[in-house]
Amino acid sequence: MTRRLLHAWFGVLATIVGVAAGHLVASLTEPAASPVLAVGSTVIDLTPTPLKEWAIAHFGTNDKTVLVGSVLVGVLLLAAVAGLLTLRRFAYGAGLLVVLVAVAGAAALSRPTAGFADLVPSIAAAVTGVAALAWLVRAAPDRTPDRTPAEDPGTGTGRRGLLVASGALAAAAVVMGGAGRWITSYRTRPENVDLPAAADPAPVFPAGLDDKVPGITAFRTRNGDFYRVDTRLTLPIVSLGGWSLTIDGDVDREVSFSFDDLLAMDLIERDITLTCVSNDIGGRYVGAARWLGVPLKDLLDRAGIGNTKADQILSTDVDGMTISTPLDLATDGRDAMIAVGMNGEALPQEHGFPARMVVPGLYGFVSATKWITRMTLTTYAEKDAYWTQRDWATDAPIKLSSRIDTPKPLSTIDAGRTVIGGVAWAQHEGGVAKVEVRIDGGGWEEARLGPSAGQDYWRQWYLPWSAEKGQHTLAVRAVDGRKEEQTAARATPFPDGSSGIQSIVVTVS
Ligand SMILES: Nc1nc2c(c(=O)[nH]1)N[C@H]1C(S)=C(S)[C@@H](COP(=O)(O)O)O[C@H]1N2
Ligand SMILES: [Mo]
């Protein structure tokens, strides 16, 4: 290995060790302050909306892995440069490492709820990284030709010393990184919560078409399969004892509720389909669950909103992330709630434990605040929520849409009798009244609908099909309970949700 390559590697290894140390320390304090994650989160917040859309569309739920990976690759390239700089002078290389970590520290501090404690992981990363770099550089064989390492024990300790140093540091990185991961997942593990029964339960859940139509989306989405969309790279650590939900702003009186306060109120249980505004036509960012929660109205009544001039509920999560919800829609009689349960369990950490907002008929980015801690009654003129600052719509009802689940786009299926099937949703617009399928540009044929679980819930549908050999184009559209037809006009997710008709191509052989 050339000397340059060797030193570049020193920079990389030292940085990995530093990052791992920072991750470990962060796992004990605030996981989001871990250097690479802090930089990643800042990148998310700074990413222009079109690029974010593109990333969500192309990497899907993996967009965060891709993001953290890219940040890491960028950091390691700079780390290699830092290693090379040590050939000139150790202080230059160490200096670059410190600058890198300072960027991470600044990123950690820029989070809305950050305190100076959030600098600790970065400081740990800097100290460990520089120490590791020093060890490696000292252990490097001295290339001055007329001296052997034995004659110059102060600097080069020879090949063996270098191998020991590299091996020890690599092992330390793996152990620290692994321990950090484990501690974080331990601290964000689901808590055991006994949820009371609903005072106002949902009707018996009808059996869907799950067993009848192979390949169709389950009528109820299991918690583990539910799509997840949020701006976080780590899960927040929320202790039930320390958590509360406050209602403030333009209200008669500020009120706060502990988790037990919420459970002591009358709970409703409702079947509601959630949809993300980033869901493209035919996309997977939609899920349906049975939610248990306190009616939003009951909470707002405790605060008193009879005289309010507010037009939005600005909700805040444990980290200061904000979501705005139009007050008139949230209080128009629909089953808006602060949910504490999802499909018979406490909310999973990914989906907002201990409590989140759910408002039927509104896209998640203007209604479904996870890890909620505050609802401030205010006006759009006065305060902007996270996505409002990024030019997304504030008034965003979910658009009527339908999706083909089976057959899969571009798949090859056997000729003969088969079934085309999928789901359609028209939350709070009377539900789905009709679904139609078009085969190869022919007429629209009416599909059969699965059972209804209420107008806020999606509906499964299917159409038997005698598939003949060749290539076929299948399209689907829905009509809602108000006789509104799904539009063929294409719209991108930005700024208020996609529209258009899904059309797929399959090969029958
Ligand atoms: N605190 C917080 N709540 C949030 C978000 C977020 O980024 N942070 N994302 C919202 C968006 S865009 C959607 S679509 C839903 C998704 O909820 P889910 O992840 O439980 O499916 O959560 C909403 N609530
Ligand atoms: Mo979303």
mmCIF file of N, CA, C and O in Angstrom, residues 44-106:
data_model
loop_
_atom_site.group_PDB
_atom_site.id
_atom_site.type_symbol
_atom_site.label_atom_id
_atom_site.label_comp_id
_atom_site.label_asym_id
_atom_site.label_seq_id
_atom_site.Cartn_x
_atom_site.Cartn_y
_atom_site.Cartn_z
ATOM 1 N N ILE A 44 -32.453 16.758 5.335
ATOM 2 C CA ILE A 44 -33.883 16.586 5.046
ATOM 3 C C ILE A 44 -34.599 17.931 5.131
ATOM 4 O O ILE A 44 -35.362 18.305 4.243
ATOM 5 N N ASP A 45 -34.343 18.661 6.212
ATOM 6 C CA ASP A 45 -35.058 19.925 6.410
ATOM 7 C C ASP A 45 -34.688 20.966 5.360
ATOM 8 O O ASP A 45 -35.494 21.819 5.018
ATOM 9 N N LEU A 46 -33.449 20.894 4.869
ATOM 10 C CA LEU A 46 -33.001 21.900 3.906
ATOM 11 C C LEU A 46 -33.292 21.500 2.466
ATOM 12 O O LEU A 46 -33.225 22.325 1.565
ATOM 13 N N THR A 47 -33.598 20.214 2.257
ATOM 14 C CA THR A 47 -33.812 19.752 0.882
ATOM 15 C C THR A 47 -34.996 20.468 0.251
ATOM 16 O O THR A 47 -36.069 20.519 0.832
ATOM 17 N N PRO A 48 -34.799 21.031 -0.946
ATOM 18 C CA PRO A 48 -35.921 21.688 -1.618
ATOM 19 C C PRO A 48 -37.021 20.673 -1.923
ATOM 20 O O PRO A 48 -36.742 19.503 -2.195
ATOM 21 N N THR A 49 -38.257 21.134 -1.864
ATOM 22 C CA THR A 49 -39.405 20.255 -2.035
ATOM 23 C C THR A 49 -39.344 19.353 -3.274
ATOM 24 O O THR A 49 -39.586 18.158 -3.166
ATOM 25 N N PRO A 50 -38.992 19.873 -4.462
ATOM 26 C CA PRO A 50 -38.990 18.986 -5.638
ATOM 27 C C PRO A 50 -38.021 17.815 -5.482
ATOM 28 O O PRO A 50 -38.333 16.685 -5.845
ATOM 29 N N LEU A 51 -36.858 18.094 -4.915
ATOM 30 C CA LEU A 51 -35.866 17.031 -4.739
ATOM 31 C C LEU A 51 -36.367 16.002 -3.732
ATOM 32 O O LEU A 51 -36.205 14.789 -3.906
ATOM 33 N N LYS A 52 -37.022 16.502 -2.677
ATOM 34 C CA LYS A 52 -37.558 15.594 -1.669
ATOM 35 C C LYS A 52 -38.620 14.688 -2.300
ATOM 36 O O LYS A 52 -38.643 13.486 -2.078
ATOM 37 N N GLU A 53 -39.460 15.279 -3.127
ATOM 38 C CA GLU A 53 -40.492 14.512 -3.823
ATOM 39 C C GLU A 53 -39.862 13.432 -4.678
ATOM 40 O O GLU A 53 -40.287 12.295 -4.722
ATOM 41 N N TRP A 54 -38.828 13.829 -5.393
ATOM 42 C CA TRP A 54 -38.141 12.910 -6.281
ATOM 43 C C TRP A 54 -37.551 11.751 -5.470
ATOM 44 O O TRP A 54 -37.678 10.592 -5.834
ATOM 45 N N ALA A 55 -36.958 12.088 -4.334
ATOM 46 C CA ALA A 55 -36.344 11.048 -3.500
ATOM 47 C C ALA A 55 -37.401 10.098 -2.963
ATOM 48 O O ALA A 55 -37.240 8.877 -3.001
ATOM 49 N N ILE A 56 -38.519 10.656 -2.472
ATOM 50 C CA ILE A 56 -39.570 9.797 -1.925
ATOM 51 C C ILE A 56 -40.111 8.896 -3.036
ATOM 52 O O ILE A 56 -40.342 7.706 -2.847
ATOM 53 N N ALA A 57 -40.270 9.482 -4.233
ATOM 54 C CA ALA A 57 -40.835 8.703 -5.337
ATOM 55 C C ALA A 57 -39.875 7.602 -5.791
ATOM 56 O O ALA A 57 -40.299 6.511 -6.142
ATOM 57 N N HIS A 58 -38.576 7.894 -5.797
ATOM 58 C CA HIS A 58 -37.631 6.929 -6.367
ATOM 59 C C HIS A 58 -37.046 5.956 -5.370
ATOM 60 O O HIS A 58 -36.674 4.858 -5.716
ATOM 61 N N PHE A 59 -36.937 6.383 -4.127
ATOM 62 C CA PHE A 59 -36.353 5.475 -3.145
ATOM 63 C C PHE A 59 -37.410 4.944 -2.191
ATOM 64 O O PHE A 59 -37.139 4.068 -1.402
ATOM 65 N N GLY A 60 -38.600 5.500 -2.264
ATOM 66 C CA GLY A 60 -39.680 5.042 -1.400
ATOM 67 C C GLY A 60 -39.282 5.093 0.055
ATOM 68 O O GLY A 60 -38.615 6.029 0.491
ATOM 69 N N THR A 61 -39.659 4.071 0.778
ATOM 70 C CA THR A 61 -39.382 4.046 2.211
ATOM 71 C C THR A 61 -37.878 3.931 2.450
ATOM 72 O O THR A 61 -37.394 4.140 3.543
ATOM 73 N N ASN A 62 -37.123 3.601 1.389
ATOM 74 C CA ASN A 62 -35.667 3.519 1.536
ATOM 75 C C ASN A 62 -34.999 4.884 1.411
ATOM 76 O O ASN A 62 -33.790 4.981 1.494
ATOM 77 N N ASP A 63 -35.812 5.930 1.189
ATOM 78 C CA ASP A 63 -35.170 7.223 0.953
ATOM 79 C C ASP A 63 -34.259 7.637 2.097
ATOM 80 O O ASP A 63 -33.241 8.264 1.878
ATOM 81 N N LYS A 64 -34.607 7.219 3.324
ATOM 82 C CA LYS A 64 -33.774 7.615 4.459
ATOM 83 C C LYS A 64 -32.457 6.849 4.480
ATOM 84 O O LYS A 64 -31.424 7.410 4.820
ATOM 85 N N THR A 65 -32.514 5.572 4.106
ATOM 86 C CA THR A 65 -31.285 4.788 4.049
ATOM 87 C C THR A 65 -30.354 5.399 3.007
ATOM 88 O O THR A 65 -29.149 5.549 3.232
ATOM 89 N N VAL A 66 -30.924 5.764 1.868
ATOM 90 C CA VAL A 66 -30.135 6.368 0.802
ATOM 91 C C VAL A 66 -29.531 7.681 1.288
ATOM 92 O O VAL A 66 -28.349 7.968 1.067
ATOM 93 N N LEU A 67 -30.346 8.461 2.016
ATOM 94 C CA LEU A 67 -29.874 9.753 2.509
ATOM 95 C C LEU A 67 -28.712 9.584 3.491
ATOM 96 O O LEU A 67 -27.645 10.178 3.329
ATOM 97 N N VAL A 68 -28.916 8.729 4.503
ATOM 98 C CA VAL A 68 -27.870 8.543 5.509
ATOM 99 C C VAL A 68 -26.623 7.969 4.833
ATOM 100 O O VAL A 68 -25.498 8.372 5.128
ATOM 101 N N GLY A 69 -26.836 7.049 3.890
ATOM 102 C CA GLY A 69 -25.714 6.472 3.146
ATOM 103 C C GLY A 69 -24.928 7.542 2.404
ATOM 104 O O GLY A 69 -23.699 7.560 2.442
ATOM 105 N N SER A 70 -25.641 8.454 1.739
ATOM 106 C CA SER A 70 -24.953 9.501 0.981
ATOM 107 C C SER A 70 -24.182 10.426 1.904
ATOM 108 O O SER A 70 -23.053 10.821 1.603
ATOM 109 N N VAL A 71 -24.793 10.771 3.037
ATOM 110 C CA VAL A 71 -24.088 11.632 3.992
ATOM 111 C C VAL A 71 -22.809 10.931 4.447
ATOM 112 O O VAL A 71 -21.724 11.518 4.472
ATOM 113 N N LEU A 72 -22.942 9.634 4.743
ATOM 114 C CA LEU A 72 -21.795 8.869 5.222
ATOM 115 C C LEU A 72 -20.684 8.811 4.170
ATOM 116 O O LEU A 72 -19.508 9.019 4.477
ATOM 117 N N VAL A 73 -21.060 8.583 2.921
ATOM 118 C CA VAL A 73 -20.054 8.521 1.850
ATOM 119 C C VAL A 73 -19.343 9.869 1.725
ATOM 120 O O VAL A 73 -18.111 9.935 1.631
ATOM 121 N N GLY A 74 -20.122 10.948 1.786
ATOM 122 C CA GLY A 74 -19.531 12.284 1.706
ATOM 123 C C GLY A 74 -18.547 12.512 2.845
ATOM 124 O O GLY A 74 -17.418 12.988 2.642
ATOM 125 N N VAL A 75 -18.954 12.126 4.036
ATOM 126 C CA VAL A 75 -18.110 12.317 5.217
ATOM 127 C C VAL A 75 -16.818 11.501 5.071
ATOM 128 O O VAL A 75 -15.725 11.988 5.358
ATOM 129 N N LEU A 76 -16.956 10.263 4.574
ATOM 130 C CA LEU A 76 -15.769 9.407 4.488
ATOM 131 C C LEU A 76 -14.791 9.904 3.426
ATOM 132 O O LEU A 76 -13.581 9.770 3.581
ATOM 133 N N LEU A 77 -15.320 10.511 2.356
ATOM 134 C CA LEU A 77 -14.420 11.097 1.351
ATOM 135 C C LEU A 77 -13.594 12.218 1.983
ATOM 136 O O LEU A 77 -12.370 12.292 1.820
ATOM 137 N N LEU A 78 -14.284 13.072 2.743
ATOM 138 C CA LEU A 78 -13.562 14.151 3.424
ATOM 139 C C LEU A 78 -12.600 13.588 4.464
ATOM 140 O O LEU A 78 -11.516 14.128 4.687
ATOM 141 N N ALA A 79 -13.010 12.487 5.081
ATOM 142 C CA ALA A 79 -12.155 11.852 6.079
ATOM 143 C C ALA A 79 -10.852 11.372 5.430
ATOM 144 O O ALA A 79 -9.767 11.487 6.010
ATOM 145 N N ALA A 80 -10.973 10.850 4.200
ATOM 146 C CA ALA A 80 -9.772 10.397 3.484
ATOM 147 C C ALA A 80 -8.849 11.586 3.229
ATOM 148 O O ALA A 80 -7.617 11.485 3.364
ATOM 149 N N VAL A 81 -9.448 12.720 2.885
ATOM 150 C CA VAL A 81 -8.648 13.931 2.682
ATOM 151 C C VAL A 81 -7.948 14.308 3.985
ATOM 152 O O VAL A 81 -6.747 14.637 3.999
ATOM 153 N N ALA A 82 -8.675 14.208 5.094
ATOM 154 C CA ALA A 82 -8.078 14.526 6.398
ATOM 155 C C ALA A 82 -6.876 13.611 6.644
ATOM 156 O O ALA A 82 -5.821 14.052 7.111
ATOM 157 N N GLY A 83 -7.025 12.343 6.298
ATOM 158 C CA GLY A 83 -5.926 11.402 6.477
ATOM 159 C C GLY A 83 -4.710 11.805 5.640
ATOM 160 O O GLY A 83 -3.571 11.802 6.124
ATOM 161 N N LEU A 84 -4.968 12.189 4.388
ATOM 162 C CA LEU A 84 -3.873 12.617 3.507
ATOM 163 C C LEU A 84 -3.159 13.845 4.075
ATOM 164 O O LEU A 84 -1.939 13.966 3.998
ATOM 165 N N LEU A 85 -3.962 14.743 4.656
ATOM 166 C CA LEU A 85 -3.374 15.971 5.197
ATOM 167 C C LEU A 85 -2.378 15.681 6.313
ATOM 168 O O LEU A 85 -1.436 16.452 6.525
ATOM 169 N N THR A 86 -2.565 14.559 7.015
ATOM 170 C CA THR A 86 -1.632 14.262 8.105
ATOM 171 C C THR A 86 -0.224 14.004 7.576
ATOM 172 O O THR A 86 0.739 14.043 8.331
ATOM 173 N N LEU A 87 -0.122 13.736 6.264
ATOM 174 C CA LEU A 87 1.205 13.548 5.696
ATOM 175 C C LEU A 87 1.981 14.855 5.720
ATOM 176 O O LEU A 87 3.206 14.877 5.792
ATOM 177 N N ARG A 88 1.234 15.948 5.612
ATOM 178 C CA ARG A 88 1.889 17.263 5.674
ATOM 179 C C ARG A 88 2.129 17.619 7.121
ATOM 180 O O ARG A 88 3.221 17.984 7.521
ATOM 181 N N ARG A 89 1.073 17.541 7.885
ATOM 182 C CA ARG A 89 1.164 17.934 9.274
ATOM 183 C C ARG A 89 -0.020 17.314 9.982
ATOM 184 O O ARG A 89 -1.147 17.419 9.500
ATOM 185 N N PHE A 90 0.206 16.676 11.100
ATOM 186 C CA PHE A 90 -0.879 16.002 11.801
ATOM 187 C C PHE A 90 -2.024 16.975 12.097
ATOM 188 O O PHE A 90 -3.207 16.663 11.940
ATOM 189 N N ALA A 91 -1.653 18.181 12.488
ATOM 190 C CA ALA A 91 -2.666 19.158 12.910
ATOM 191 C C ALA A 91 -3.631 19.482 11.771
ATOM 192 O O ALA A 91 -4.806 19.765 12.009
ATOM 193 N N TYR A 92 -3.156 19.447 10.525
ATOM 194 C CA TYR A 92 -4.057 19.751 9.401
ATOM 195 C C TYR A 92 -5.168 18.706 9.311
ATOM 196 O O TYR A 92 -6.344 19.013 9.169
ATOM 197 N N GLY A 93 -4.746 17.461 9.362
ATOM 198 C CA GLY A 93 -5.730 16.375 9.274
ATOM 199 C C GLY A 93 -6.696 16.404 10.450
ATOM 200 O O GLY A 93 -7.918 16.328 10.283
ATOM 201 N N ALA A 94 -6.120 16.539 11.643
ATOM 202 C CA ALA A 94 -6.960 16.577 12.842
ATOM 203 C C ALA A 94 -7.915 17.761 12.756
ATOM 204 O O ALA A 94 -9.096 17.662 13.116
ATOM 205 N N GLY A 95 -7.393 18.872 12.236
ATOM 206 C CA GLY A 95 -8.223 20.071 12.114
ATOM 207 C C GLY A 95 -9.427 19.819 11.229
ATOM 208 O O GLY A 95 -10.551 20.201 11.558
ATOM 209 N N LEU A 96 -9.206 19.123 10.097
ATOM 210 C CA LEU A 96 -10.326 18.855 9.185
ATOM 211 C C LEU A 96 -11.371 17.958 9.868
ATOM 212 O O LEU A 96 -12.570 18.181 9.734
ATOM 213 N N LEU A 97 -10.883 16.975 10.622
ATOM 214 C CA LEU A 97 -11.827 16.115 11.354
ATOM 215 C C LEU A 97 -12.676 16.949 12.309
ATOM 216 O O LEU A 97 -13.892 16.781 12.402
ATOM 217 N N VAL A 98 -12.015 17.861 13.015
ATOM 218 C CA VAL A 98 -12.744 18.681 13.976
ATOM 219 C C VAL A 98 -13.774 19.545 13.252
ATOM 220 O O VAL A 98 -14.910 19.709 13.712
ATOM 221 N N VAL A 99 -13.407 20.060 12.085
ATOM 222 C CA VAL A 99 -14.365 20.873 11.318
ATOM 223 C C VAL A 99 -15.572 20.022 10.933
ATOM 224 O O VAL A 99 -16.722 20.443 11.069
ATOM 225 N N LEU A 100 -15.303 18.788 10.462
ATOM 226 C CA LEU A 100 -16.395 17.888 10.093
ATOM 227 C C LEU A 100 -17.340 17.683 11.259
ATOM 228 O O LEU A 100 -18.563 17.768 11.134
ATOM 229 N N VAL A 101 -16.765 17.417 12.415
ATOM 230 C CA VAL A 101 -17.589 17.152 13.588
ATOM 231 C C VAL A 101 -18.304 18.426 14.034
ATOM 232 O O VAL A 101 -19.434 18.371 14.507
ATOM 233 N N ALA A 102 -17.668 19.570 13.826
ATOM 234 C CA ALA A 102 -18.316 20.830 14.205
ATOM 235 C C ALA A 102 -19.583 21.023 13.371
ATOM 236 O O ALA A 102 -20.609 21.499 13.876
ATOM 237 N N VAL A 103 -19.530 20.631 12.098
ATOM 238 C CA VAL A 103 -20.721 20.727 11.243
ATOM 239 C C VAL A 103 -21.840 19.856 11.833
ATOM 240 O O VAL A 103 -22.991 20.281 11.946
ATOM 241 N N ALA A 104 -21.460 18.643 12.245
ATOM 242 C CA ALA A 104 -22.459 17.749 12.843
ATOM 243 C C ALA A 104 -23.003 18.345 14.133
ATOM 244 O O ALA A 104 -24.205 18.279 14.403
ATOM 245 N N GLY A 105 -22.115 18.945 14.915
ATOM 246 C CA GLY A 105 -22.552 19.562 16.175
ATOM 247 C C GLY A 105 -23.534 20.696 15.906
ATOM 248 O O GLY A 105 -24.571 20.819 16.571
ATOM 249 N N ALA A 106 -23.215 21.509 14.900
ATOM 250 C CA ALA A 106 -24.121 22.615 14.556
ATOM 251 C C ALA A 106 -25.463 22.054 14.096
ATOM 252 O O ALA A 106 -26.524 22.580 14.449
#
